[in-house]
Coordinates of C-alpha atoms in Angstrom, one line a residue:
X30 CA 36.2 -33.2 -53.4
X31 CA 33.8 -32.5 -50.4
X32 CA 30.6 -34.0 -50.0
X33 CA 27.8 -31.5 -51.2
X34 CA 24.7 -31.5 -48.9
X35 CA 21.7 -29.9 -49.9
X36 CA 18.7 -29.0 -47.8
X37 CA 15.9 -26.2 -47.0
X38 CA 16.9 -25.2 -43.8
X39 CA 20.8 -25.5 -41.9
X40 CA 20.7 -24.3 -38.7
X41 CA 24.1 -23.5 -36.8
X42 CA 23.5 -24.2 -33.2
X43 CA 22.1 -26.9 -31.0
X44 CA 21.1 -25.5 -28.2
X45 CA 17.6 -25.0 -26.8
X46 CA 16.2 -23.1 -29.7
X47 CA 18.1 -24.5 -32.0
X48 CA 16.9 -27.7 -31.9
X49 CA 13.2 -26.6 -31.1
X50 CA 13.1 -25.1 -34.8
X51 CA 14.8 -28.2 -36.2
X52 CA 11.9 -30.0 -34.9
X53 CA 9.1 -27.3 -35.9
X54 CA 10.6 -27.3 -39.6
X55 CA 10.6 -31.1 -39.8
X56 CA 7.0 -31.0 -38.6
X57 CA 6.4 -28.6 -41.9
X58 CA 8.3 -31.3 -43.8
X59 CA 11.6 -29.2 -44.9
X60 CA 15.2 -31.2 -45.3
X61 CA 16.6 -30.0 -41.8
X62 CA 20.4 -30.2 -41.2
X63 CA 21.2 -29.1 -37.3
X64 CA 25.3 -28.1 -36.6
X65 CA 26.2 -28.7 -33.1
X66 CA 29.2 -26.8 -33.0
X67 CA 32.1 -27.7 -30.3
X68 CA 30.7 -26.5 -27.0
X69 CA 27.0 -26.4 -27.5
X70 CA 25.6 -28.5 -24.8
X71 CA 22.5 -30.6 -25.6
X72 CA 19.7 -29.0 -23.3
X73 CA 21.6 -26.1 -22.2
X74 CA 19.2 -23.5 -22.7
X75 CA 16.5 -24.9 -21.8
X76 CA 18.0 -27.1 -18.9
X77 CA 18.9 -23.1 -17.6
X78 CA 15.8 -21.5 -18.0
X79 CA 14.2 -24.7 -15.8
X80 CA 16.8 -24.9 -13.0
X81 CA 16.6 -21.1 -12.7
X82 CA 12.5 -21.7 -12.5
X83 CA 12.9 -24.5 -10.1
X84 CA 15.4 -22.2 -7.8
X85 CA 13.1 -19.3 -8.0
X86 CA 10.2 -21.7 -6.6
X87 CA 11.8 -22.8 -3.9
X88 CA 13.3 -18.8 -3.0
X89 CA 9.3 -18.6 -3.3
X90 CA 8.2 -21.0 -1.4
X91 CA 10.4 -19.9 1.6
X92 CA 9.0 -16.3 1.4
X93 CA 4.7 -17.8 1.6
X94 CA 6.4 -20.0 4.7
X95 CA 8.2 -16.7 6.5
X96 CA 5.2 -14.6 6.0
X97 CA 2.4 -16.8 6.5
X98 CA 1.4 -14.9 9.1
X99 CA -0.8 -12.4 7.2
X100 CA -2.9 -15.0 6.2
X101 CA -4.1 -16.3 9.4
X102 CA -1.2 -19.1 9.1
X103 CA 1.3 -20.2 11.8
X104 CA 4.5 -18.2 10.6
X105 CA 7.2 -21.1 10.2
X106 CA 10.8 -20.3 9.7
X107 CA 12.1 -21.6 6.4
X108 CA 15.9 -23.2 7.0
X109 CA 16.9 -24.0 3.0
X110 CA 19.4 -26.5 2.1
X111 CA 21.3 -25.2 -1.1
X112 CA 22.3 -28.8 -2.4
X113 CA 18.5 -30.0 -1.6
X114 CA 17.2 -27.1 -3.8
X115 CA 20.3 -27.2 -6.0
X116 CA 20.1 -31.1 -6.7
X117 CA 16.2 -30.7 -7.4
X118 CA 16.6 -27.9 -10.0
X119 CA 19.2 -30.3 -11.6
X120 CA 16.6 -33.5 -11.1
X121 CA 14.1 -31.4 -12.9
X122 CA 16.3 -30.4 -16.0
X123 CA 17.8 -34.1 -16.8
X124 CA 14.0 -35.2 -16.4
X125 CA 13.3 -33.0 -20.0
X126 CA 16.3 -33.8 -21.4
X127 CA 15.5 -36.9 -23.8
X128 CA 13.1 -34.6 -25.7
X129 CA 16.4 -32.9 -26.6
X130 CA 19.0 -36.0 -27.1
X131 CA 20.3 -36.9 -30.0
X132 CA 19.0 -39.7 -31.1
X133 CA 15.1 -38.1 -30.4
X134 CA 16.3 -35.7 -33.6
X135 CA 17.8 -38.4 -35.9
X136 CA 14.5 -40.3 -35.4
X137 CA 12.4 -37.3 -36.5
X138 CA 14.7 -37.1 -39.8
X139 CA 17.0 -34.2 -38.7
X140 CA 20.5 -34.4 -39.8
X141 CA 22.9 -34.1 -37.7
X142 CA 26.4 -32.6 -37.7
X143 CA 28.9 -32.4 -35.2
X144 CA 32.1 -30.6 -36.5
X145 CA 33.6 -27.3 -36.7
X146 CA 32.0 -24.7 -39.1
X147 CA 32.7 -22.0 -41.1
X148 CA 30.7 -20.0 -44.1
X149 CA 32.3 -20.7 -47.5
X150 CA 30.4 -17.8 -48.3
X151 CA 27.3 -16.3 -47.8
X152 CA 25.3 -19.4 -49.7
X153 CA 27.7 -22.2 -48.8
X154 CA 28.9 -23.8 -45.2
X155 CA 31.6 -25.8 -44.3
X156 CA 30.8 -28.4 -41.6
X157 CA 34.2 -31.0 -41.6
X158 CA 34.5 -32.6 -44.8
X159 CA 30.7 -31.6 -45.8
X160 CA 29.4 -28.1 -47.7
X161 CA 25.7 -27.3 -47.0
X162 CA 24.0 -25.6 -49.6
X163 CA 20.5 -24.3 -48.2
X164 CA 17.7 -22.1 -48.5
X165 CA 18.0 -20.5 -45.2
X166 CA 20.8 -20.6 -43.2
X167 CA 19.9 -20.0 -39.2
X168 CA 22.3 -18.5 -36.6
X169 CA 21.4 -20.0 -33.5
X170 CA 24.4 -19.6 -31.4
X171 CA 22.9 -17.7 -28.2
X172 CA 24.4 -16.1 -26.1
X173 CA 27.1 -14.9 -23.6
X174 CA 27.3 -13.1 -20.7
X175 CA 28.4 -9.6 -20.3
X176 CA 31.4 -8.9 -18.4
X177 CA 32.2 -5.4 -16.9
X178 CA 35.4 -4.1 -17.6
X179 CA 36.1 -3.7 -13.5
X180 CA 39.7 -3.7 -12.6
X181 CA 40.2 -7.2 -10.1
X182 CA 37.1 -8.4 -11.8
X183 CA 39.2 -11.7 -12.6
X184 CA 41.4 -12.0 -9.9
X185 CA 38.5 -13.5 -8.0
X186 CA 36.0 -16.5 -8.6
X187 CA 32.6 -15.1 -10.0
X188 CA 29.3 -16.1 -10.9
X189 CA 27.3 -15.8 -14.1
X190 CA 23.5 -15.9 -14.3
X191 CA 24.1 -19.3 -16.3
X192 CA 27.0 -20.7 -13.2
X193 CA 25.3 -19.7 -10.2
X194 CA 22.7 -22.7 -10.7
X195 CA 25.2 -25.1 -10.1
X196 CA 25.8 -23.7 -6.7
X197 CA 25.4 -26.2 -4.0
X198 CA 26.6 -24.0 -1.1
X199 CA 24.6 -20.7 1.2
X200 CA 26.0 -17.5 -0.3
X201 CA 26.6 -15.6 3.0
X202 CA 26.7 -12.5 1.0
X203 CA 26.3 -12.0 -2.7
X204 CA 27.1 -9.0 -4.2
X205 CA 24.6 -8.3 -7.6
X206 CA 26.7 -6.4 -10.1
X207 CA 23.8 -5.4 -12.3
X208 CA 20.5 -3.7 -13.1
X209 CA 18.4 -5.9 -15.7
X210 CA 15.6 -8.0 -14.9
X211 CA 17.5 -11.0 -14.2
X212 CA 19.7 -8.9 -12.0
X213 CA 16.7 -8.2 -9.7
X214 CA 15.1 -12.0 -10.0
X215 CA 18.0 -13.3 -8.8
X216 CA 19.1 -11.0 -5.8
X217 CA 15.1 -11.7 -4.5
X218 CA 15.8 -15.1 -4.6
X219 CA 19.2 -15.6 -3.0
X220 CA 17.9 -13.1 -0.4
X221 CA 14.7 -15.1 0.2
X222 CA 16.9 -18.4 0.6
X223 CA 18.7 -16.7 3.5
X224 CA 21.9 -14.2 1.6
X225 CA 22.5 -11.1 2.6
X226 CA 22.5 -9.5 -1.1
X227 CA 23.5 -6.3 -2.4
X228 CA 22.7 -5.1 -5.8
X229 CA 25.3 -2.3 -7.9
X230 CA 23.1 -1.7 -10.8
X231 CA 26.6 -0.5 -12.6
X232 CA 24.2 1.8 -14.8
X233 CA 20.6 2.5 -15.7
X234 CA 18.4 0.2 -13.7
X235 CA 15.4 -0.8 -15.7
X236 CA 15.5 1.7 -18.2
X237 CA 13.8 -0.3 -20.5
X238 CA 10.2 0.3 -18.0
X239 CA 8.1 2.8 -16.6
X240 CA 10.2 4.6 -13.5
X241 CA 6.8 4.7 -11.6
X242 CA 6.3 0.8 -11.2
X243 CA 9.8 0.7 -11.3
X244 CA 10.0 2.4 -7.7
X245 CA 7.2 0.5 -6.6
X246 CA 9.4 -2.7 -7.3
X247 CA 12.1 -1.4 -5.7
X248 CA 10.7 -0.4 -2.1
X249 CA 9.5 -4.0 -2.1
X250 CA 12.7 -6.0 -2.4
X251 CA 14.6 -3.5 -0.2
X252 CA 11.5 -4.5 2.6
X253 CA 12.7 -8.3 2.1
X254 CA 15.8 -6.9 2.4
X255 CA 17.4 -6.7 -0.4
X256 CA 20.3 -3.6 -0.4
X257 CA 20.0 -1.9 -3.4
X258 CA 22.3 1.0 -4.4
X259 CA 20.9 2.8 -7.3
X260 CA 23.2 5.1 -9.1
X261 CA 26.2 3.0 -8.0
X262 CA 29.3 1.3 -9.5
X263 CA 31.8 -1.1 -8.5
X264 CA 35.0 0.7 -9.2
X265 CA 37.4 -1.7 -8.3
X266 CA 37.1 -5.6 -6.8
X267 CA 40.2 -6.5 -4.2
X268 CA 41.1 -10.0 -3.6
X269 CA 42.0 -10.8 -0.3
X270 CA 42.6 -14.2 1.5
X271 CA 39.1 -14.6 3.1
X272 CA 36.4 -12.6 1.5
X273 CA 36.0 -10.2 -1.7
X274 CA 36.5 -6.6 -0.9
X275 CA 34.5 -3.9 -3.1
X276 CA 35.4 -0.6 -4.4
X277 CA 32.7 1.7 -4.8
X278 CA 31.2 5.0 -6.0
X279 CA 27.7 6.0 -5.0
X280 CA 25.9 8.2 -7.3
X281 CA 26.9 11.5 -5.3
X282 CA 30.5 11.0 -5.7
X283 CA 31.2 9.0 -2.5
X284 CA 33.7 6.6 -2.1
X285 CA 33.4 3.5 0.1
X286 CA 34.1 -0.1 0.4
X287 CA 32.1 -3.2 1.1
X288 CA 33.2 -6.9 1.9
X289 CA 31.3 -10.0 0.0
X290 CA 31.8 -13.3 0.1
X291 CA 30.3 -13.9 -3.6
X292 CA 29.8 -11.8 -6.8
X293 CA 27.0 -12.5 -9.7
X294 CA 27.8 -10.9 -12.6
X295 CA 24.5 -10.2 -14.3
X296 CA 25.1 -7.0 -16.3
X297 CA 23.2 -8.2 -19.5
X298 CA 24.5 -10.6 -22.7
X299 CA 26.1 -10.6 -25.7
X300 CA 25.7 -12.4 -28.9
X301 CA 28.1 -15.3 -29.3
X302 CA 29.2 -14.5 -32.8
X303 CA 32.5 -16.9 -33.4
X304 CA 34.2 -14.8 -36.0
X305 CA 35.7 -18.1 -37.8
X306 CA 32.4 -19.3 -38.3
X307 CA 31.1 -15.5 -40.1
X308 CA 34.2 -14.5 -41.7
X309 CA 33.2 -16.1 -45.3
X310 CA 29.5 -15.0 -44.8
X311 CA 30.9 -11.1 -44.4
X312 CA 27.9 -10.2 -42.4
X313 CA 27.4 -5.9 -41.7
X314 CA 27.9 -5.4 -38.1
X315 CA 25.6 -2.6 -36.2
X316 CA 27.9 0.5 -36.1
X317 CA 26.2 1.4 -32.8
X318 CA 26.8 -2.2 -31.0
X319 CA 29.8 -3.8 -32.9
X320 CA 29.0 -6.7 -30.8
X321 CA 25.8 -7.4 -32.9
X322 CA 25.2 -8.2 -36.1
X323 CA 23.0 -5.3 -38.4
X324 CA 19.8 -7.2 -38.4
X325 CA 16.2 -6.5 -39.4
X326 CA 13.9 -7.2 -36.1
X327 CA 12.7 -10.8 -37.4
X328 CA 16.6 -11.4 -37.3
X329 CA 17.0 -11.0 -40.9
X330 CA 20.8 -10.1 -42.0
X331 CA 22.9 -8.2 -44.2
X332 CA 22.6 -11.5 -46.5
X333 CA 19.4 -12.7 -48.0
X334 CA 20.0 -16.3 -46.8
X335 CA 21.4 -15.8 -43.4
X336 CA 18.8 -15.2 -40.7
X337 CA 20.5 -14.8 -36.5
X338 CA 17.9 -15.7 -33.9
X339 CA 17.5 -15.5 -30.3
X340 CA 20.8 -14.4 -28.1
X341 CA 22.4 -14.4 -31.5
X342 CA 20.0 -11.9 -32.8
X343 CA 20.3 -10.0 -29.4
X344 CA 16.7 -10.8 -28.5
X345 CA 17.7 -12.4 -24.8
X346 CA 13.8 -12.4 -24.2
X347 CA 11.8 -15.9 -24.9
X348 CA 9.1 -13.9 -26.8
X349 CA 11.1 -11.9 -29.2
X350 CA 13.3 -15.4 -30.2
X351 CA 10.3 -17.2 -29.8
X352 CA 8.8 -14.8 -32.6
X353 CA 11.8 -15.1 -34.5
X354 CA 11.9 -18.7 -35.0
X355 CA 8.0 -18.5 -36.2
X356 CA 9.1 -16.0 -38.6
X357 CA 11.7 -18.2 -40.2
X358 CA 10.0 -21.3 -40.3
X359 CA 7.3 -19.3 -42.2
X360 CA 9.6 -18.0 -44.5
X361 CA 11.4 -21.8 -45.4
X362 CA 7.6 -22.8 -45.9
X363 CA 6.8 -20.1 -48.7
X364 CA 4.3 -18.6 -46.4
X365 CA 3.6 -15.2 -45.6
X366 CA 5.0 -13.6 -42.2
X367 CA 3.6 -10.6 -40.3
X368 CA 6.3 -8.1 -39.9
X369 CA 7.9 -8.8 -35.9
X370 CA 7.3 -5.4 -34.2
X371 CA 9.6 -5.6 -31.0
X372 CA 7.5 -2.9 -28.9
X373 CA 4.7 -5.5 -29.1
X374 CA 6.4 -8.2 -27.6
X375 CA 6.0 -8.2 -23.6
X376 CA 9.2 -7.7 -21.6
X377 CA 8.7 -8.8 -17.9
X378 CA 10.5 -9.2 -14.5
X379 CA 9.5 -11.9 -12.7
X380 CA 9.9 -11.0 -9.3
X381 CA 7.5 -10.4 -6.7
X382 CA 5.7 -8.3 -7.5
X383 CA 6.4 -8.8 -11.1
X384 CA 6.4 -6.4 -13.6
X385 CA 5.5 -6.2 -17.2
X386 CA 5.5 -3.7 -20.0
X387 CA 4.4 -3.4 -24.1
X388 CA 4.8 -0.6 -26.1
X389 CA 7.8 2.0 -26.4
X390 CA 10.5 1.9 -23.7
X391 CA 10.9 4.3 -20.6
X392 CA 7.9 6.3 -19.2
X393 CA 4.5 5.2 -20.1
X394 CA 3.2 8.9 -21.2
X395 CA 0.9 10.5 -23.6
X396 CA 3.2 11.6 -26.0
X397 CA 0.4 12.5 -28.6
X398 CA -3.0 14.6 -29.5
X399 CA -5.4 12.2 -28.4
X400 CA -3.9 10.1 -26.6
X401 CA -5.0 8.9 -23.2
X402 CA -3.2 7.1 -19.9
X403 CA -5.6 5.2 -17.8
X404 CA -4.9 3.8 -14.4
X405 CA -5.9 0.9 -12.2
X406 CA -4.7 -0.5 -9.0
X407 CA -4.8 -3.8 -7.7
X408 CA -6.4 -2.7 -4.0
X409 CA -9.9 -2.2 -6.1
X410 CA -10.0 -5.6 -6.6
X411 CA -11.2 -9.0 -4.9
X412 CA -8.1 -11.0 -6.0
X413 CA -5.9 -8.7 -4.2
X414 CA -7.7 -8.5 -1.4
X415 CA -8.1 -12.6 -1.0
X416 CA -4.5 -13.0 -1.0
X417 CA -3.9 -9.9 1.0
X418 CA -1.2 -8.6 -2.1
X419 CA -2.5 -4.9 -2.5
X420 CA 1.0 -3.7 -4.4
X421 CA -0.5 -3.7 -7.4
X422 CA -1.4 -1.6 -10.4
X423 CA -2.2 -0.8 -14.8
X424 CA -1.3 1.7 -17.0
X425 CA -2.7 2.0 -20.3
X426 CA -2.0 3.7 -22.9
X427 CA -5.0 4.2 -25.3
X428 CA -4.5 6.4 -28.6
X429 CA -7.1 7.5 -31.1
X430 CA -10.2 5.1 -32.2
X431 CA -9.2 3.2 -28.6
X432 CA -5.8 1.7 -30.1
X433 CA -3.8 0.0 -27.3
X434 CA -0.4 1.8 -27.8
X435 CA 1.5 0.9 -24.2
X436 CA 0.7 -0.9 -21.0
X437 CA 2.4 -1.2 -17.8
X438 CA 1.1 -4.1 -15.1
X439 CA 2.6 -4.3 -11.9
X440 CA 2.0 -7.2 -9.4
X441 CA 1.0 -10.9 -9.1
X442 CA 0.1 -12.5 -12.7
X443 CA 1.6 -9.5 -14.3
X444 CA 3.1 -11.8 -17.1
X445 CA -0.1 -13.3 -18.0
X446 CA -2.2 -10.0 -18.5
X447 CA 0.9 -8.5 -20.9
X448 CA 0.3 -11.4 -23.0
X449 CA -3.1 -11.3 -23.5
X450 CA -2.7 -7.7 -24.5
X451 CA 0.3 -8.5 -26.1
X452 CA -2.2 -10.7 -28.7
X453 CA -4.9 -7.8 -28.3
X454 CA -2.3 -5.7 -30.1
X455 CA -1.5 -7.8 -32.5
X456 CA -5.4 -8.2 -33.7
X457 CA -6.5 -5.1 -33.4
X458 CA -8.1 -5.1 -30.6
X459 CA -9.3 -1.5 -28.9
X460 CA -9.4 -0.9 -25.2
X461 CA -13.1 -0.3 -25.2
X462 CA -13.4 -4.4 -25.6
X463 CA -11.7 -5.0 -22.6
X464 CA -14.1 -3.6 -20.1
X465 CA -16.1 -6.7 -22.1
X466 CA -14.3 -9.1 -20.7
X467 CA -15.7 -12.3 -19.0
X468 CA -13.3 -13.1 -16.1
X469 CA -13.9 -15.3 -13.1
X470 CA -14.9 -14.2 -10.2
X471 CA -11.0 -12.8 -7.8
X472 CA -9.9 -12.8 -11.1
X473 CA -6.4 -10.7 -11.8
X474 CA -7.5 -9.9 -15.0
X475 CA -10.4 -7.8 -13.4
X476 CA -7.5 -4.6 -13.9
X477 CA -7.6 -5.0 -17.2
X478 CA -11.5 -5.0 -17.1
X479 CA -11.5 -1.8 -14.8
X480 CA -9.2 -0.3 -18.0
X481 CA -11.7 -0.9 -20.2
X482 CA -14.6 0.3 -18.4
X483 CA -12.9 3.7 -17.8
X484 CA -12.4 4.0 -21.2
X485 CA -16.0 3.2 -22.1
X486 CA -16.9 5.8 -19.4
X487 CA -15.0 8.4 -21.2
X488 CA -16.1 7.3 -24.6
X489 CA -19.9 7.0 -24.1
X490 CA -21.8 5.7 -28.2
X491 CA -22.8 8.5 -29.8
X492 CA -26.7 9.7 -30.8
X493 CA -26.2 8.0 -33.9
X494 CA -25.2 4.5 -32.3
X495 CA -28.0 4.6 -29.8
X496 CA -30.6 5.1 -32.6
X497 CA -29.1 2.8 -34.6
X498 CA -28.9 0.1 -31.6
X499 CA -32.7 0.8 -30.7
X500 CA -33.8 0.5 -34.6
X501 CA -32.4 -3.1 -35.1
X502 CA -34.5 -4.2 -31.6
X503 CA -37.4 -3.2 -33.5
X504 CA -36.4 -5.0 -37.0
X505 CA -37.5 -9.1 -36.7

C-alpha cells in the first residue's frame, strides 16, 4: 500500500516561483510539500530572469559609453567581449543560488519530493511510491517557449529567449523572429553589444499597448539601428553550409530573402502542461487556447483544489504570477483575497525608452461619457532635461468622480511610475491626488504630477467646497 502524505499546500514545480511560495507558506506556518519533477532546474527561473538583467546592463552600459558625447563626455567606443559579459551574467546567478538549494528548503521544514508525478484524481497525487492528499494543490510548472510553425525552422540551430544567455560568442547577425516585449528588449541589446539585428514581428507587434507610444519606441531602436520590419513574416528558413538564409513576405505582398548568421525565436510562451501529470485531475481546457488550461484570473481551475500559477497559468508577466501566488497563499491561510483584476497589473517593456501600460489593452481612448485622456510629455520636465532624454511622455485615462481607468508612460523610469499607479488603482485612488504629490526635485515622477494638476485644472472645487473650506478656518 502507498504511503499517504497529508499536508495544506503540494506544489508541483520547483522552479523559481515554485519554491518562493513554498517558502512564503512555510512562513504562514502551512505543512508545505514541494515536487521537483524530472527537469525542473533548481534556480532556473530566477537564474534567467538575472542573467538576462545582467546582459541587458552591460548592452546598456555600452550605449551611455557610445553616446557620451551629448553629455559633455569624451565619446569612447565600447568593444564587448561576449564570454566577459556572458560569464558575469552567469557569476551573478550562481551567486543567488543557495537561497534556492535544496537543503535551504529542508531546513525551513519544506518537504521535498523528487519523482515523477501524476494526479490520482482531482484531490489525490501520485509522487513515486507516495499519494499527497492536500488542501490546495499548486501548478507551478512554467513555461515554454513558442515555436512558429516555419518550414526549415529545425533544420538549423536556434535560439530561445531562455538559450541565448548562454551564448559566449558575437552574433554577427541575429535575426528576431518576434513581436512581444521580450522580442524588442533583446534585439536593443544584441544591437547595442555590436549585432546587426533584424526583427520579423511574425504578427501583431505590441498589440497589447497604445500604437502611439508604440511608434515612438519604434523610431528609437531603428535610430540605434535596430531593422525592424513591421508587417513581416518569415515564410521559409534555408540551411545552407555558412549562414542561415531567410524567406520572407513584407506586409505588401513582397517577396525577398535575407542571410543571418543567428535566429532568436522569441514569439511568446506556452504553458508547460505535461499531460501525464493532469490526465487523473481532468482539468477543462480554454476552447479558445487549447494550450491553456480554463482558469479564473487568480489561476483558479476547473477543480476546487487545483490552482495553475505563473507560465502555467499563462501569466508570463512577474506581476500577474507574483499576484497569483499572494492569492493562494491567502486562500491556504483561511484569509480573505481581493479578486486579481489583470487590467490592473502593469505590463512593461523594458527597453530604452521603456514603456508601460495599465488598463484595457490597445489604444488608450475615451471609450465613455465622461471620460477624459490627459497628456504629458517628458520635455516639460527638469529630469529630462538633466539627462538630456526628452522621448518621453503620459497618458491618462481618468473616468467619472476622477477614477484612474488606463495609463500609458513612455520613457526612462516608465516601470516605476506604472506601479505606483498600479497601487493607486487598487486603493482607490483618483487622479486629482496626484497633482498632490511630493516628489524630489528632477524627479520622473513630476509627469504624473503634471497629470494631476491638469485634472485639478479642469475640475476646479465647487461654491459649496470653497464655503465649506473657508467655514472650518473660522471654527477653533
Amino acid at each position: 500500500m502507498a504511503d499517504i502524505l497529508k499536508a495544506d499546500l503540494c506544489i508541483i514545480g520547483a522552479g523559481a516561483l515554485g519554491r518562493t511560495l513554498a517558502l512564503a507558506a512555510r512562513a504562514r506556518g502551512l505543512t508545505t510539500v514541494l515536487v521537483s519533477r524530472p527537469g525542473d532546474a533548481p534556480g532556473e527561473t530566477t537564474s534567467g530572469a538575472l542573467r538576462r538583467a545582467a546582459i541587458m546592463a552591460s548592452a546598456e552600459r555600452a550605449h551611455a559609453m557610445a553616446s557620451a558625447g551629448a553629455l559633455g563626455l569624451a565619446r569612447a567606443e565600447p568593444k564587448p567581449s561576449f564570454r566577459a559579459i556572458g560569464e558575469r551574467a552567469a557569476a551573478l546567478a550562481e551567486a543567488t543560488a543557495p537561497a534556492a538549494a535544496p537543503a535551504h528548503l529542508i531546513a525551513q521544514g519544506v518537504t521535498l519530493l523528487d519523482d515523477n508525478a501524476a494526479f490520482l484524481d482531482s484531490r489525490t497525487l501520485r509522487v513515486g511510491a507516495v499519494s499527497i492528499r492536500a488542501g490546495q494543490f499548486v501548478l507551478a510548472t512554467g513555461s515554454t517557449p513558442r515555436l512558429p510553425d516555419i518550414p526549415g525552422l529545425h533544420q538549423v540551430a536556434f535560439f530561445t529567449p531562455d538559450t541565448i544567455l548562454a551564448n559566449l560568442r558575437k552574433l554577427s547577425h541575429l535575426l528576431v523572429i518576434g513581436g512581444d516585449a521580450m522580442a524588442l528588449e533583446l534585439a536593443q541589446a544584441y544591437a547595442r553589444l555590436g549585432s546587426t539585428v533584424t526583427l520579423v514581428p511574425q504578427g501583431p507587434l505590441l498589440i497589447d499597448f497604445d500604437p502611439e507610444p508604440v511608434a515612438v519606441l519604434l523610431r528609437a531602436l531603428r535610430e540605434e539601428g535596430v531593422t525592424i520590419l513591421e508587417g513581416a513574416s518569415v515564410t521559409a528558413v534555408l540551411p545552407r553550409s555558412q549562414g542561415i538564409g531567410i524567406a520572407l513576405a513584407h506586409a505588401d505582398g513582397a517577396l525577398a530573402t535575407l542571410d543571418v548568421s543567428h535566429i532568436l525565436l522569441a514569439a511568446g510562451r506556452v504553458p508547460q502542461l505535461d499531460a501525464d501529470l493532469l490526465a487523473g485531475a481532468r482539468l477543462r481546457r480554454d476552447r479558445l487556447r487549447p494550450d491553456h488550461l480554463l482558469l479564473r484570473p487568480d489561476g483558479q481551475t476547473s477543480a476546487a483544489r487545483i490552482t495553475a500559477i505563473g507560465g502555467a497559468a499563462g501569466a508570463f508577466d512577474g506581476p500577474h504570477a507574483l499576484r497569483q501566488l499572494a492569492h493562494v497563499l491567502a486562500r491556504a491561510s483561511g484569509r480573505p483575497a481581493m479578486p486579481i483584476d489583470p487590467l490592473r497589473l502593469p505590463r512593461l517593456v523594458n527597453t530604452t525608452p521603456a514603456l508601460a501600460q495599465l488598463g484595457r489593452p490597445g489604444a488608450l481612448q475615451p471609450a465613455g461619457q465622461g471620460q477624459l485622456l490627459l497628456r504629458a510629455s517628458a520635455s516639460q520636465t527638469e529630469a529630462a532635461w538633466a539627462a538630456g532624454d526628452l522621448a518621453g511622455s503620459a497618458k491618462l485615462l481618468v473616468g467619472t468622480k476622477g477614477a484612474i481607468l488606463g495609463v500609458s508612460i513612455l520613457g526612462s523610469g516608465a516601470g516605476d511610475l506604472a506601479a505606483m499607479l498600479a497601487l493607486a488603482l487598487e486603493r482607490g485612488i483618483g487622479a486629482a491626488a496626484l497633482g498632490d504629490l511630493l516628489v524630489p526635485a528632477a524627479s520622473r515622477a513630476a509627469l504624473l504630477v503634471d497629470l494631476g494638476r491638469q485634472y485639478q485644472s479642469l475640475h476646479p472645487p465647487s461654491a459649496w467646497a470653497r464655503r465649506w473650506a473657508a467655514l472650518r478656518q473660522l471654527l477653533p
